[in-house]
Short mmCIF file of C-alpha atoms in Angstrom, two decimals:
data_model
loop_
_atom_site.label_atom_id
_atom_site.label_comp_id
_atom_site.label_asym_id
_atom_site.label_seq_id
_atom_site.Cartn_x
_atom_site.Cartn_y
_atom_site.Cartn_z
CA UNK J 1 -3.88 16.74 -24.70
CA UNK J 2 -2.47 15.66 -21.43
CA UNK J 3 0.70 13.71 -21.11
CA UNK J 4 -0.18 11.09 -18.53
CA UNK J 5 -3.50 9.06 -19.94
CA UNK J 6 -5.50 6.35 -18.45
CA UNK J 7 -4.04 3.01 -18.91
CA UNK J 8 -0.17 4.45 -18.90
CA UNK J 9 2.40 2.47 -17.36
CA UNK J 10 3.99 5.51 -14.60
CA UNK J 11 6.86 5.19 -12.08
CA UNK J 12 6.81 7.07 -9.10
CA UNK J 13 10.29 9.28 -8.49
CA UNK J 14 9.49 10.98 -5.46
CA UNK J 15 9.06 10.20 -1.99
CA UNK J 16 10.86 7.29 0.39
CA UNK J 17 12.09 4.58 -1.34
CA UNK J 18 11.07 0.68 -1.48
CA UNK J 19 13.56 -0.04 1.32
CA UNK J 20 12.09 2.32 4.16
CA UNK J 21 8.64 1.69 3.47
CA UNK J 22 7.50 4.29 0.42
CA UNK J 23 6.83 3.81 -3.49
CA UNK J 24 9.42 5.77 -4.97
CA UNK J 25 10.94 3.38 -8.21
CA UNK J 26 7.29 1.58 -8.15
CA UNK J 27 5.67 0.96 -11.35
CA UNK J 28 2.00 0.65 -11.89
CA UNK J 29 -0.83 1.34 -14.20
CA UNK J 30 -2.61 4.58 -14.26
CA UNK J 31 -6.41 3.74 -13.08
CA UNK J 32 -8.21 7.22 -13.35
CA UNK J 33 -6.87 10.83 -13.55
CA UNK J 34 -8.47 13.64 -12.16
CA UNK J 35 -7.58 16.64 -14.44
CA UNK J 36 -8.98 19.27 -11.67
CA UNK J 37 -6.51 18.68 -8.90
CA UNK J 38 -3.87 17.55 -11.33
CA UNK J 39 -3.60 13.94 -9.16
CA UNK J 40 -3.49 10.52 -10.79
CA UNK J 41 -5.04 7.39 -9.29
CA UNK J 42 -2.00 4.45 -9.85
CA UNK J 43 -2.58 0.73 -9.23
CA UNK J 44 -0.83 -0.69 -6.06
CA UNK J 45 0.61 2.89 -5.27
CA UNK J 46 -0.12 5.36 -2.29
CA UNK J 47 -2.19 2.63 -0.17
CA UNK J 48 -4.21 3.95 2.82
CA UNK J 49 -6.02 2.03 4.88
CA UNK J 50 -9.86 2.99 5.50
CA UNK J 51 -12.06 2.40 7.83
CA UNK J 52 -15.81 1.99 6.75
CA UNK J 53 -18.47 2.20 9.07
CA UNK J 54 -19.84 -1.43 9.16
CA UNK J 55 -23.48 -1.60 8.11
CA UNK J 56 -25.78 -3.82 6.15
CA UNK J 57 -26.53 -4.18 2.27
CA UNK J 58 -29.81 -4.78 0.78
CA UNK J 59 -29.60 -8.59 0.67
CA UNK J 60 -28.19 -8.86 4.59
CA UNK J 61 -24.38 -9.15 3.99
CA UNK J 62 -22.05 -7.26 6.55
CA UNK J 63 -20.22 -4.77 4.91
CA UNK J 64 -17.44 -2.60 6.19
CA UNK J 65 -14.34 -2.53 8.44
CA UNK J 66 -11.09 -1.71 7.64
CA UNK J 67 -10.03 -2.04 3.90
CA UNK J 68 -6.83 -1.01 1.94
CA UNK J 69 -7.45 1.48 -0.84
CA UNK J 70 -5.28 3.45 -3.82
CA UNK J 71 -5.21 7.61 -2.96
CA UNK J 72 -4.74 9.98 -5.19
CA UNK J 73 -0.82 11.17 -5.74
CA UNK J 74 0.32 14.74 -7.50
CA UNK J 75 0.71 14.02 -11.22
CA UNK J 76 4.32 16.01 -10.70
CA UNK J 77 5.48 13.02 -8.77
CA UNK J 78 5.04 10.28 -11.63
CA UNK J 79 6.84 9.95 -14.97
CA UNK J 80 5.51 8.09 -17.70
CA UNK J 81 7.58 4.78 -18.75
CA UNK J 82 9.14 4.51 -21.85
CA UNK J 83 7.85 1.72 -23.59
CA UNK J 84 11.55 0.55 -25.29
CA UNK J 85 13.45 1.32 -21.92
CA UNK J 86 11.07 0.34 -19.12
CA UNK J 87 12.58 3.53 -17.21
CA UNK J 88 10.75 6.92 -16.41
CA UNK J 89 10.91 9.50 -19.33
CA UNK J 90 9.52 13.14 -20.13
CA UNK J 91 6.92 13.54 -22.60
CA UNK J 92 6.87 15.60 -25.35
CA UNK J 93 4.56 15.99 -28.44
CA UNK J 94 4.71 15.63 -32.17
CA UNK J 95 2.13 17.07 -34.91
CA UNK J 96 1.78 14.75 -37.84
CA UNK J 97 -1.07 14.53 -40.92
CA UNK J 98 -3.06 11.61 -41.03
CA UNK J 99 -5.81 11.66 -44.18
CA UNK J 100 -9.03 9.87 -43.35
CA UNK J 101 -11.74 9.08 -45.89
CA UNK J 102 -9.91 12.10 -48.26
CA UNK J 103 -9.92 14.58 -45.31
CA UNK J 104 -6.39 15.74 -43.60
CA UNK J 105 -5.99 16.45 -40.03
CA UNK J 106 -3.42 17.76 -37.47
CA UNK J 107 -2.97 14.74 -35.01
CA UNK J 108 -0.95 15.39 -31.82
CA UNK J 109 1.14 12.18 -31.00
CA UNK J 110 3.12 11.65 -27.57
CA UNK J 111 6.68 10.77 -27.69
CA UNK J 112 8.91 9.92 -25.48
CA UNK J 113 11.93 12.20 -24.56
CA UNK J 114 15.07 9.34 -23.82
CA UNK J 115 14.29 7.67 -27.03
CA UNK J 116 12.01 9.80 -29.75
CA UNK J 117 9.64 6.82 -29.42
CA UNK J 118 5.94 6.69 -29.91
CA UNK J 119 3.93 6.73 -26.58
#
């Protein structure tokens, strides 16, 4: 189970700050994660600007030019939110039973570190 999901509310806590131009204290929403390079795709965070090759699309509209786009950042350099505290926590796990339709099962929940919350 990975600690940083899809969806999750992160804060960046490394890098330049706010101030001097960087995104370190931003918050944002998680919008893909790529499990293979361990790198996390975060809404309005890491912007690049790209340059596409200007060309035409199948019903004649210009496309291209130069657009701003999320990169990837290292998944070591975000911490997950705390949902009670709105500030950066570690993860950790919990095993609890949960009995479906007379069956029992081992469910892994995430909890938050600062504050023993659910995640």
């Amino acid at each position: 189970m990975a600690k940083i999901k899809k969806g999750d509310l992160v804060q960046v806590i490394t890098g330049a700050k706010a101030e001097r131009g960087g995104d370190r204290g931003k918050q944002g929403k998680v919008l893909r994660v790529f499990p293979d390079t361990n790198r996390v795709l975060v809404e309005g965070i890491n912007r690049v600007t790209k340059h596409t090759k200007v060309g035409q699309s199948q019903r004649g509209t210009k496309t291209g030019g130069i657009e701003v786009v999320e990169a990837p950042i290292h998944i070591s350099n975000v911490a997950l939110v705390d949902p009670s505290t709105k500030k950066p926590t570690r993860v950790g796990f919990r095993t609890e039973t949960v009995e479906r339709n007379g069956v029992k099962r081992e469910v892994r929940v995430r909890v938050a570190k600062s504050s023993g919350k659910d995640i």
